[in-house]
Short mmCIF file of C-alpha atoms in Angstrom, two decimals:
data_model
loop_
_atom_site.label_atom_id
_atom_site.label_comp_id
_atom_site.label_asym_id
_atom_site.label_seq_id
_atom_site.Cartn_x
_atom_site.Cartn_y
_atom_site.Cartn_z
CA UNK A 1 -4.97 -11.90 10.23
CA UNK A 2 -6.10 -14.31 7.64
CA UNK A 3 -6.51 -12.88 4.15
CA UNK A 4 -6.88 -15.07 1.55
CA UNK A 5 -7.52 -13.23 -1.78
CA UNK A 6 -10.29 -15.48 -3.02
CA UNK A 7 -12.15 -13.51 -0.35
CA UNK A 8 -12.08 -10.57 -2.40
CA UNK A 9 -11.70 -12.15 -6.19
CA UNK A 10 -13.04 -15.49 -7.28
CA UNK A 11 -11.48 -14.93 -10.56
CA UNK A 12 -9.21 -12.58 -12.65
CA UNK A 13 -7.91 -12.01 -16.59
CA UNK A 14 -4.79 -9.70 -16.57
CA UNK A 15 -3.09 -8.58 -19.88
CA UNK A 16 -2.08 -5.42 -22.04
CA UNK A 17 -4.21 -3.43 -23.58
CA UNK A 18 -4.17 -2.96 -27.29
CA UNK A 19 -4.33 0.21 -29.76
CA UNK A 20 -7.55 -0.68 -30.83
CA UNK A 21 -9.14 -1.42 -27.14
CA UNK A 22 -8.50 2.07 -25.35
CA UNK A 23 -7.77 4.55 -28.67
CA UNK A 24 -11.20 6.24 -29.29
CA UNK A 25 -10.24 7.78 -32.69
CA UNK A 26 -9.13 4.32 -33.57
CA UNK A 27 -12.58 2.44 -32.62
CA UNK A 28 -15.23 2.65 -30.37
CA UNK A 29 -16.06 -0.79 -29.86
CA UNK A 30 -15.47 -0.56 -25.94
CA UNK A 31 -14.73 -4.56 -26.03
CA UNK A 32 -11.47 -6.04 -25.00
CA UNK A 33 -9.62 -8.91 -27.35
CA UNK A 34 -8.21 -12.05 -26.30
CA UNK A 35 -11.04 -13.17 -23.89
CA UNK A 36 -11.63 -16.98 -24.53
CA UNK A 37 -10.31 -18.32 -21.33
CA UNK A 38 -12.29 -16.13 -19.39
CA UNK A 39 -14.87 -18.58 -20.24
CA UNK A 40 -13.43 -20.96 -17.46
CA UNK A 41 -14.75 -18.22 -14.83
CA UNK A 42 -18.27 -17.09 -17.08
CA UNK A 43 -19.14 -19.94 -18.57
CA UNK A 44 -21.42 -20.06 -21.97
CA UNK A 45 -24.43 -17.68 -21.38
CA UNK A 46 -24.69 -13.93 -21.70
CA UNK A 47 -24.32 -12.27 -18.26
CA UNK A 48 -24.14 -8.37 -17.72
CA UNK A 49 -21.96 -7.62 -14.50
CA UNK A 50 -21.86 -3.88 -12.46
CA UNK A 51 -18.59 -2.97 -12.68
CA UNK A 52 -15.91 -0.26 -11.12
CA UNK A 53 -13.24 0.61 -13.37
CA UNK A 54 -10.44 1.93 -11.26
CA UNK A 55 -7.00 3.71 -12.59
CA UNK A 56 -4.26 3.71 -10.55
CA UNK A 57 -1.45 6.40 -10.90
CA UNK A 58 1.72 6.80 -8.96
CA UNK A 59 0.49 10.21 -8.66
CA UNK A 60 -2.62 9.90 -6.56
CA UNK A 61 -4.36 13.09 -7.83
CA UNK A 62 -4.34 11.34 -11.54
CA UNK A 63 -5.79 8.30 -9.84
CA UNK A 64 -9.89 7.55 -11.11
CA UNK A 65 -13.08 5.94 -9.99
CA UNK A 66 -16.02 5.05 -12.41
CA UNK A 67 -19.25 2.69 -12.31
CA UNK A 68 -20.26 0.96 -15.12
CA UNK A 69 -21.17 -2.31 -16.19
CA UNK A 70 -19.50 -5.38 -18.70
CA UNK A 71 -21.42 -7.55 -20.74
CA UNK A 72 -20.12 -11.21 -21.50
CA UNK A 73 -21.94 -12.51 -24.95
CA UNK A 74 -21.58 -15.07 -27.77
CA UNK A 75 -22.04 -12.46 -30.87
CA UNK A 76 -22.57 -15.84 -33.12
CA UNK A 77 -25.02 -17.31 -30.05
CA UNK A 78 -27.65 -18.53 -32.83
CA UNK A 79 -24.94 -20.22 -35.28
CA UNK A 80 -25.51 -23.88 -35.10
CA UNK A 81 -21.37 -24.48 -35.21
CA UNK A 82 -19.23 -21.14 -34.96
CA UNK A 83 -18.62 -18.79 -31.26
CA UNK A 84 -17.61 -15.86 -31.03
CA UNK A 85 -17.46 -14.23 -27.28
CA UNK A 86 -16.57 -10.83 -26.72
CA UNK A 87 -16.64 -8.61 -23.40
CA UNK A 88 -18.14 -5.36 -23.88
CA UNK A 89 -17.47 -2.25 -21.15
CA UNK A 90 -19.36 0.51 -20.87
CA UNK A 91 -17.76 4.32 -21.96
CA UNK A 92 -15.79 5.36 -18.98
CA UNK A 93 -13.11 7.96 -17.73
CA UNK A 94 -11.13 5.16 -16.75
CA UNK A 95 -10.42 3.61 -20.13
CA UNK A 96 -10.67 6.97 -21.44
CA UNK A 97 -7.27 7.85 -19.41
CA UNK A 98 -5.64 3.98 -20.61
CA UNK A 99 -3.28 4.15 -23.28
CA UNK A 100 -1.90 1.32 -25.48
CA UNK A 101 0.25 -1.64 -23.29
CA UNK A 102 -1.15 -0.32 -19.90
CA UNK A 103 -2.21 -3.19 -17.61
CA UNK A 104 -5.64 -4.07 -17.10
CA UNK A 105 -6.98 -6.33 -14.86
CA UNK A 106 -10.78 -7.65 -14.95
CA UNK A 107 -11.31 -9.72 -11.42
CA UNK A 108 -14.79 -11.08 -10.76
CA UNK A 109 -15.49 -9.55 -6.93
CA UNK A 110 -19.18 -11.20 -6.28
CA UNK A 111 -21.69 -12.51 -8.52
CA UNK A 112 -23.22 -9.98 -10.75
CA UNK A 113 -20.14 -8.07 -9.90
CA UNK A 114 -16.61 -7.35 -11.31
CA UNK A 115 -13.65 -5.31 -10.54
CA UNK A 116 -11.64 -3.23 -13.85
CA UNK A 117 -8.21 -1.92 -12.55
CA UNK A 118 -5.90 -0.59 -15.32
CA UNK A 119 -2.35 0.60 -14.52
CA UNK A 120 0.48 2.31 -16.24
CA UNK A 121 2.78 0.44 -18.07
CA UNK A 122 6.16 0.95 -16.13
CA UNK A 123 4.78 2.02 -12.98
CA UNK A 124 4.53 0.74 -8.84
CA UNK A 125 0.98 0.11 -9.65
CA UNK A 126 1.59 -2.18 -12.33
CA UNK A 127 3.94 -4.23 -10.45
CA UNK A 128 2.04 -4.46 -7.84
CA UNK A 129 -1.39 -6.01 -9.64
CA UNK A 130 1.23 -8.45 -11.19
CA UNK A 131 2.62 -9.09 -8.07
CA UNK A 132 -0.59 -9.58 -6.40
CA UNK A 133 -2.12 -12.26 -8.64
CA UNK A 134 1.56 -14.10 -9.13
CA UNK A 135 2.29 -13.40 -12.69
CA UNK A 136 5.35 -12.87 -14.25
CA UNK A 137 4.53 -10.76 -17.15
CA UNK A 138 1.00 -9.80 -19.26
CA UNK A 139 0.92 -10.26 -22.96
CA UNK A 140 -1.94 -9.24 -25.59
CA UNK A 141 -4.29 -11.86 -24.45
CA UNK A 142 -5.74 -12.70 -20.84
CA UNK A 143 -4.25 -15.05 -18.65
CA UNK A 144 -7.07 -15.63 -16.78
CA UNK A 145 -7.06 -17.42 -13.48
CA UNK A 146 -9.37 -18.98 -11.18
CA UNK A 147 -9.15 -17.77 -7.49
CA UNK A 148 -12.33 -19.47 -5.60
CA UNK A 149 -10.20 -22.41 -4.22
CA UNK A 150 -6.75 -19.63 -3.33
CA UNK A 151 -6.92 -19.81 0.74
CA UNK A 152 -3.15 -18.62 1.43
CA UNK A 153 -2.87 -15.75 3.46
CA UNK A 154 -2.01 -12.46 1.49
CA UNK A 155 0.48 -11.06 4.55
CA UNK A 156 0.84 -7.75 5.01
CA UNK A 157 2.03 -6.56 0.99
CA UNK A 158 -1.48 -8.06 -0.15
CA UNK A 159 -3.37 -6.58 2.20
CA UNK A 160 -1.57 -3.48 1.97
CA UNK A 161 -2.12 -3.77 -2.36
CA UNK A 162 -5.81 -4.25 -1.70
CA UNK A 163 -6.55 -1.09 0.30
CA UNK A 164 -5.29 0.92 -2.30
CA UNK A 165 -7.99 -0.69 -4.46
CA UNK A 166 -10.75 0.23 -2.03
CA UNK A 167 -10.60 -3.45 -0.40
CA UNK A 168 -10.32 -3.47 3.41
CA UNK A 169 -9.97 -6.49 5.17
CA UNK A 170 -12.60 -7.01 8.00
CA UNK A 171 -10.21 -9.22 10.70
CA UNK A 172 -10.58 -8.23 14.39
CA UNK A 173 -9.65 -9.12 17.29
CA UNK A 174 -12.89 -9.67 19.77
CA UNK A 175 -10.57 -11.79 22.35
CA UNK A 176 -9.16 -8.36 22.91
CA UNK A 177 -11.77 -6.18 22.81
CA UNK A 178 -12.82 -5.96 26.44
CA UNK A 179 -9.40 -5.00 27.52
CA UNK A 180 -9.22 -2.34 24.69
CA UNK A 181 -12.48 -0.67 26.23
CA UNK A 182 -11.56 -0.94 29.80
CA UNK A 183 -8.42 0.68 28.87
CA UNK A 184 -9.72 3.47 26.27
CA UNK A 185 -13.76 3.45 26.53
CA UNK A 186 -15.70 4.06 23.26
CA UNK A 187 -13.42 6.72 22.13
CA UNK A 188 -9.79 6.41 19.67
CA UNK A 189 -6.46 7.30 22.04
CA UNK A 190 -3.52 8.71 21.06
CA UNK A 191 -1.43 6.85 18.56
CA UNK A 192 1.15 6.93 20.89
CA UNK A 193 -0.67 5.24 23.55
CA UNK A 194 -2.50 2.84 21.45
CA UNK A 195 1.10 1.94 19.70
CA UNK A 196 2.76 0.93 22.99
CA UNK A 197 -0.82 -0.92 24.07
CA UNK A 198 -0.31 -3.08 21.10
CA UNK A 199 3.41 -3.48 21.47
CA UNK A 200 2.78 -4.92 25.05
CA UNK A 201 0.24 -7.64 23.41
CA UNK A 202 3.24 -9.42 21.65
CA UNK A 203 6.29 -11.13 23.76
CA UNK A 204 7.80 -13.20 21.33
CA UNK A 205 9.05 -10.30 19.33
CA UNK A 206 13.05 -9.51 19.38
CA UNK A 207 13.73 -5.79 18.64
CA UNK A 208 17.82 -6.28 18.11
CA UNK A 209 18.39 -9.36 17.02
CA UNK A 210 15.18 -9.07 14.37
CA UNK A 211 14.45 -5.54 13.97
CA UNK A 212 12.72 -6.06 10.95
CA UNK A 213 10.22 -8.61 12.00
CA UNK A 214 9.50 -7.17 15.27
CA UNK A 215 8.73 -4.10 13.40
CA UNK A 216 5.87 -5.34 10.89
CA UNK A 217 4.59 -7.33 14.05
CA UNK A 218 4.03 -4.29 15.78
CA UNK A 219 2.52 -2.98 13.36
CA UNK A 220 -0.04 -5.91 12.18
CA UNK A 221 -0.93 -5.68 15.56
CA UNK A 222 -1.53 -2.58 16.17
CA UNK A 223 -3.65 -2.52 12.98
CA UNK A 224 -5.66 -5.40 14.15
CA UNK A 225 -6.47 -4.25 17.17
CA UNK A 226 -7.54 -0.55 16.42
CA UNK A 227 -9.57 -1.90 13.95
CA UNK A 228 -11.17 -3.48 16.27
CA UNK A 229 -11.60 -0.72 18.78
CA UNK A 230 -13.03 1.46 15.38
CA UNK A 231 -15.98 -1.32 14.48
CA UNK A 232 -16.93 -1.11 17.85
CA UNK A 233 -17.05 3.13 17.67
CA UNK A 234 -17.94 3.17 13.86
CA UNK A 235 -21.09 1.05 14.86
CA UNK A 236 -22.63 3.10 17.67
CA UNK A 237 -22.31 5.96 15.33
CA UNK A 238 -23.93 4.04 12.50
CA UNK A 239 -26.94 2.87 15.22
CA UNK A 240 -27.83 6.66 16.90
CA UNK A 241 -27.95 7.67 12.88
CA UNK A 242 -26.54 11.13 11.53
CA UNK A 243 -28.35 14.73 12.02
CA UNK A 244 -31.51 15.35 14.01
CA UNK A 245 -33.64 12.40 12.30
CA UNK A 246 -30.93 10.42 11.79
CA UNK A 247 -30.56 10.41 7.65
CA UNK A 248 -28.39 13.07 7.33
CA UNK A 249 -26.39 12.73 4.22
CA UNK A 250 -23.42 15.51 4.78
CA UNK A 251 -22.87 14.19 8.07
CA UNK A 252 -22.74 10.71 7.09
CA UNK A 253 -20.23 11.86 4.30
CA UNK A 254 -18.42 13.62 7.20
CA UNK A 255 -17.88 10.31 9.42
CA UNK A 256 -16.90 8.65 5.92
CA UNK A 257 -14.10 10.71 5.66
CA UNK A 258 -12.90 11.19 9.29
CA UNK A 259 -12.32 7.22 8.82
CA UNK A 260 -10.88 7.55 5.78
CA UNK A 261 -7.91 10.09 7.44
CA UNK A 262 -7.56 8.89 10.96
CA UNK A 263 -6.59 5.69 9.33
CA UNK A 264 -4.22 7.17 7.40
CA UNK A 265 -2.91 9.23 9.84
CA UNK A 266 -2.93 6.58 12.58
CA UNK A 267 -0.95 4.41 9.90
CA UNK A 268 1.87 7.21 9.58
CA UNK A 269 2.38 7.62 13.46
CA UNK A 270 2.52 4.43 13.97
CA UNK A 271 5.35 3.71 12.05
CA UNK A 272 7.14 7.06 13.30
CA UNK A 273 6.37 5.29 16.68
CA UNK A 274 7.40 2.14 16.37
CA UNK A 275 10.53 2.85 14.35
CA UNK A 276 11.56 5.42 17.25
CA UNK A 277 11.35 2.67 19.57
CA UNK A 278 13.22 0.45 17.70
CA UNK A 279 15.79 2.64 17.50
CA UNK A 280 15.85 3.56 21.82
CA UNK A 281 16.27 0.09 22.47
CA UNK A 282 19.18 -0.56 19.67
CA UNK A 283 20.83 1.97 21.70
CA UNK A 284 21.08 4.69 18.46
CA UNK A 285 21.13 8.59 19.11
CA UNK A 286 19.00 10.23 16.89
CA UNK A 287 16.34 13.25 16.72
CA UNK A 288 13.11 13.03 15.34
CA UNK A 289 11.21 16.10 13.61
CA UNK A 290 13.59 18.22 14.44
CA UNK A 291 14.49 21.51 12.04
CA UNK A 292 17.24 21.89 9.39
CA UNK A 293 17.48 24.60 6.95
CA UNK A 294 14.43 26.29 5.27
CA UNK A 295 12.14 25.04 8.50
CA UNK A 296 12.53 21.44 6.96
CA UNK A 297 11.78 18.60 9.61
CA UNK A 298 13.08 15.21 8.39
CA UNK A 299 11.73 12.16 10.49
CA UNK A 300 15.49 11.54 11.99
CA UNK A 301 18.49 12.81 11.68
CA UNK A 302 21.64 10.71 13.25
CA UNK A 303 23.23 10.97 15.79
CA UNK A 304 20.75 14.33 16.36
CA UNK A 305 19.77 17.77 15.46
CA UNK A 306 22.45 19.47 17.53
CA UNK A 307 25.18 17.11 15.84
CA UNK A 308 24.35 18.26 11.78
CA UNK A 309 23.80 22.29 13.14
CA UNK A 310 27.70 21.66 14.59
CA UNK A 311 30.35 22.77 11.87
CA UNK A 312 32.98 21.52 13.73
CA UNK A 313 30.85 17.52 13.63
CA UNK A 314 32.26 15.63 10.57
CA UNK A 315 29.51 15.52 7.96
CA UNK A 316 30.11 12.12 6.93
CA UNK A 317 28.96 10.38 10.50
CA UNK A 318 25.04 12.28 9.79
CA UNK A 319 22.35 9.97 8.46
CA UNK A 320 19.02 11.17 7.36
CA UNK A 321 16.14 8.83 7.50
CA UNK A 322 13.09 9.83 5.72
CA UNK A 323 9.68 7.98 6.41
CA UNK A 324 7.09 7.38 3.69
CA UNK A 325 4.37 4.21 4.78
CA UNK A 326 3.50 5.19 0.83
CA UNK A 327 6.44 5.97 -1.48
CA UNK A 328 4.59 6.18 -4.86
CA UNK A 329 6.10 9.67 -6.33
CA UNK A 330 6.11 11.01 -2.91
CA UNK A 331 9.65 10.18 -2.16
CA UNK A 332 11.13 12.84 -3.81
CA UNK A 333 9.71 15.07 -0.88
CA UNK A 334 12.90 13.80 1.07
CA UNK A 335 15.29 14.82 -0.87
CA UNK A 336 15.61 18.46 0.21
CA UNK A 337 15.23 18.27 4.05
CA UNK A 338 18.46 17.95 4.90
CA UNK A 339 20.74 19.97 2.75
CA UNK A 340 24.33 18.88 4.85
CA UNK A 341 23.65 15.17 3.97
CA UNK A 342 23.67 14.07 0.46
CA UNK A 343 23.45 10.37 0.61
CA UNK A 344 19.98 10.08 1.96
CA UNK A 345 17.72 7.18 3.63
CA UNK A 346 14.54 6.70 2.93
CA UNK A 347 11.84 3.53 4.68
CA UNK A 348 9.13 2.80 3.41
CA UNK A 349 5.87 -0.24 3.70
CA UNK A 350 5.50 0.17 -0.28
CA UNK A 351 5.56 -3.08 -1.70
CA UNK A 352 7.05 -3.91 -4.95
CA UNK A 353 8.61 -0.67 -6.46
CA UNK A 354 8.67 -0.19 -10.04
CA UNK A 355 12.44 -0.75 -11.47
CA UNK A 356 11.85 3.00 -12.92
CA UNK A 357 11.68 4.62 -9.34
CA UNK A 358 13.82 2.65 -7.99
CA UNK A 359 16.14 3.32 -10.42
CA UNK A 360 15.47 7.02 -10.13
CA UNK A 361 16.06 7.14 -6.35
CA UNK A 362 19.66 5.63 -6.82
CA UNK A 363 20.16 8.15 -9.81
CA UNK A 364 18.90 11.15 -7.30
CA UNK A 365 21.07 8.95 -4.29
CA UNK A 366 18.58 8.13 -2.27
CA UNK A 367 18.91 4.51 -0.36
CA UNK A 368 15.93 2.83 -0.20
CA UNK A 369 15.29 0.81 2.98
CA UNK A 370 12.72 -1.81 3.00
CA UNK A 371 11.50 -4.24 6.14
CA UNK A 372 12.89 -7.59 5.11
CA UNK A 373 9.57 -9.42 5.49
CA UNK A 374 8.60 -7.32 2.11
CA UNK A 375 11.87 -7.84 0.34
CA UNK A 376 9.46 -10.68 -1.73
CA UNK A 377 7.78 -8.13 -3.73
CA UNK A 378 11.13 -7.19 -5.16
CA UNK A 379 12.75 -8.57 -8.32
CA UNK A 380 16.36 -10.35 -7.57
CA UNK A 381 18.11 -7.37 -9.02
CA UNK A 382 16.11 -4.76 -6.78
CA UNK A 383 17.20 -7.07 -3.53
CA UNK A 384 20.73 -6.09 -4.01
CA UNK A 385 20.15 -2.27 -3.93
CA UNK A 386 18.11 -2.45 -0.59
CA UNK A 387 19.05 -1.99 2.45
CA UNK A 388 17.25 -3.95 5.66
CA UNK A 389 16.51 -2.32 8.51
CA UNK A 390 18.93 -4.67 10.52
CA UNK A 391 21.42 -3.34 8.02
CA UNK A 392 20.74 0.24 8.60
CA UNK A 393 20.91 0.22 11.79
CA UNK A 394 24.35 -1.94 11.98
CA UNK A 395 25.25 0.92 9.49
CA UNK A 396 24.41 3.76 12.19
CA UNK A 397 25.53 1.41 14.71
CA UNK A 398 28.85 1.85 12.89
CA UNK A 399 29.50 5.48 12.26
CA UNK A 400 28.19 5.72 16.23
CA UNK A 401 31.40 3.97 17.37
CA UNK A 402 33.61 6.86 15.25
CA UNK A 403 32.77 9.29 17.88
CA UNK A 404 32.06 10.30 21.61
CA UNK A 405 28.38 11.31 21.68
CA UNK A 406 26.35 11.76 24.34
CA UNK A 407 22.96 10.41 24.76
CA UNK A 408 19.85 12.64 23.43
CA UNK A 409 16.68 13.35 25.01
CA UNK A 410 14.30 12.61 22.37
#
């Protein structure tokens, strides 16, 4: 799946946003300083662009959406020797909710068209968007660079970074798409089914001597290829239209959001899926969903369900392995579901954690384990408080050779 971010921005200025650009009882001059080098990108003449500002919380209720529009002037355009350019935004919830060394990103997305994403300072969001675009560290003025000519792939953390902008990448597969219907027909399969179709696609994976690669190449594929199967679906619906005369708005707004969910959905089973698999063939006893106390269901519990409800079973050979494809503040939802085990586990496909929450997670013990093609994302420091999946499961692997246990049906 080739991603290369220039397909979605030709251009982007990232830095921190001053007092005086976000404070309304400070100034309402709606502009943004430090802007000079975006003229490499603009150029010289005025140009008005539709923008959507986007804020991104760790909390995704606080999250916002708005449409506006920037202008890019000279304010000095008729003095024969002096410039002065300054980028004007139109009034917005979205800088309305930014507060004083936030990030903000301004990425040029087509044209006449531009993209506004401000995050929290401190947060996953923010170290993502730095992250994403390859810098370091924002200051008071934009570093501005230009993307048109930026052709490396983004891998999964990019593309994973961009949908939770809004940006979906359009790769299929067509070479499969023929089997996929002769299999399925015109209608979405279990994500079960569809998980083990698009395991059996890819031989050259290694389950126990690479866990962690074989893992995100299960699931690439698996996103490739029921993307493809939904284009094919998504289109006949588009073609027959929506109501009886075809232009029915509610029911167009329905099939928007039945994509929206069965892809999130779909991306959440697939990883319980594939991660239970992974586990059957490294030989690991383990239950999945099944209850503790209070009617909690954590994802797995090692070596199983009727091990940790045993008093006699020594506490210290249970693992708990929650499952999170986004962590954001959600990962504090694990912490109660399994009241006999203390030191908890936690995977997650979030790329490039905030120090703060992963700070926070050691503080509330809580082991963070991350697939080891997305330990990039993650500062030096980070790295050595992570735990692979080849090292968790050497770790289960480990405590399963301190007793006699007999296989589960799972």
């Amino acid at each position: 799946m080739s991603s290369p971010l220039s397909s979605f921005f030709s251009g982007v200025g990232v830095k921190r946003l001053s007092q005086v650009e976000v404070a309304p009882d400070t100034s309402n001059q709606h502009e943004f300083n430090g802007i000079n080098e975006f003229r490499t990108i603009f150029g010289s003449d005025k140009k008005k662009f539709t923008t959507k500002f986007i804020f991104l919380s760790d909390d995704e209720e606080k999250s916002l959406e708005a449409d506006g529009f920037m202008t890019w002037y000279d304010a000095r355009e008729n003095h024969p020797t002096r410039t002065e350019y300054r980028f004007y935004y139109s009034g917005n919830e979205v800088l309305s909710a930014a507060k004083a060394n936030d990030l903000v990103v301004v990425g040029k997305t087509g044209n006449d068209q531009l993209a506004v994403i401000v995050a929290p300072q401190f947060s996953t969001s923010e170290k993502q968007l730095l992250w994403l675009f390859g810098i370091e560290e924002a200051a008071s003025r934009f570093i501005v660079k230009d993307l048109s000519g930026d052709k490396r792939d983004l891998g999964f953390a990019g593309r994973y970074i961009l949908s939770s902008l809004g940006m979906e990448h359009e790769d299929t597969a067509p070479d499969y798409l023929e089997d996929i219907i002769k299999r399925f027909g015109y209608s979405f399969p279990t994500t079960k089914e569809f998980s083990a179709y698009a395991r059996s696609t890819l031989k050259d994976v290694s389950p126990v001597e690479q866990p962690d690669e074989t893992l995100m190449a299960w699931l690439e594929r698996e996103e490739l290829l029921f993307k493809t199967l939904e284009k094919v679906i998504v289109k006949e619906q588009l073609i027959k239209g929506f109501g009886v005369d075809g232009t029915d708005v509610e029911e167009f707004i329905k099939l928007s959001l039945s994509i929206q969910n069965r892809r999130k959905s779909r991306a959440g089973f697939s990883f319980e899926n594939n991660l239970a698999i992974l586990f059957s063939l490294n030989k690991i006893h383990y239950s999945h969903g099944a209850v503790t106390e209070r009617n909690n269901k954590p994802d797995f519990i090692f070596p199983g369900i009727r091990y940790y409800h045993d008093p006699l079973f020594d506490t210290r050979l249970l693992t708990m392995l929650g499952l999170k494809t986004t962590a954001k503040d959600r990962w504090r939802q694990v912490l109660s579901e399994a009241a006999k085990i203390p030191h908890k586990h936690l995977i997650t496909l979030e790329p490039a954690i905030s120090r703060n929450q992963t700070e926070e997670m050691i503080a509330n013990n809580l082991q963070l384990v991350i697939p080891s093609p997305l330990y990039s994302t993650y500062s030096v420091a980070q790295q050595k408080q992570l735990l692979t999946l080849k090292e968790f499961i050497e770790m289960i692997n480990g405590k399963q050779k301190q007793y006699s246990a007999t296989p589960l049906l799972f």
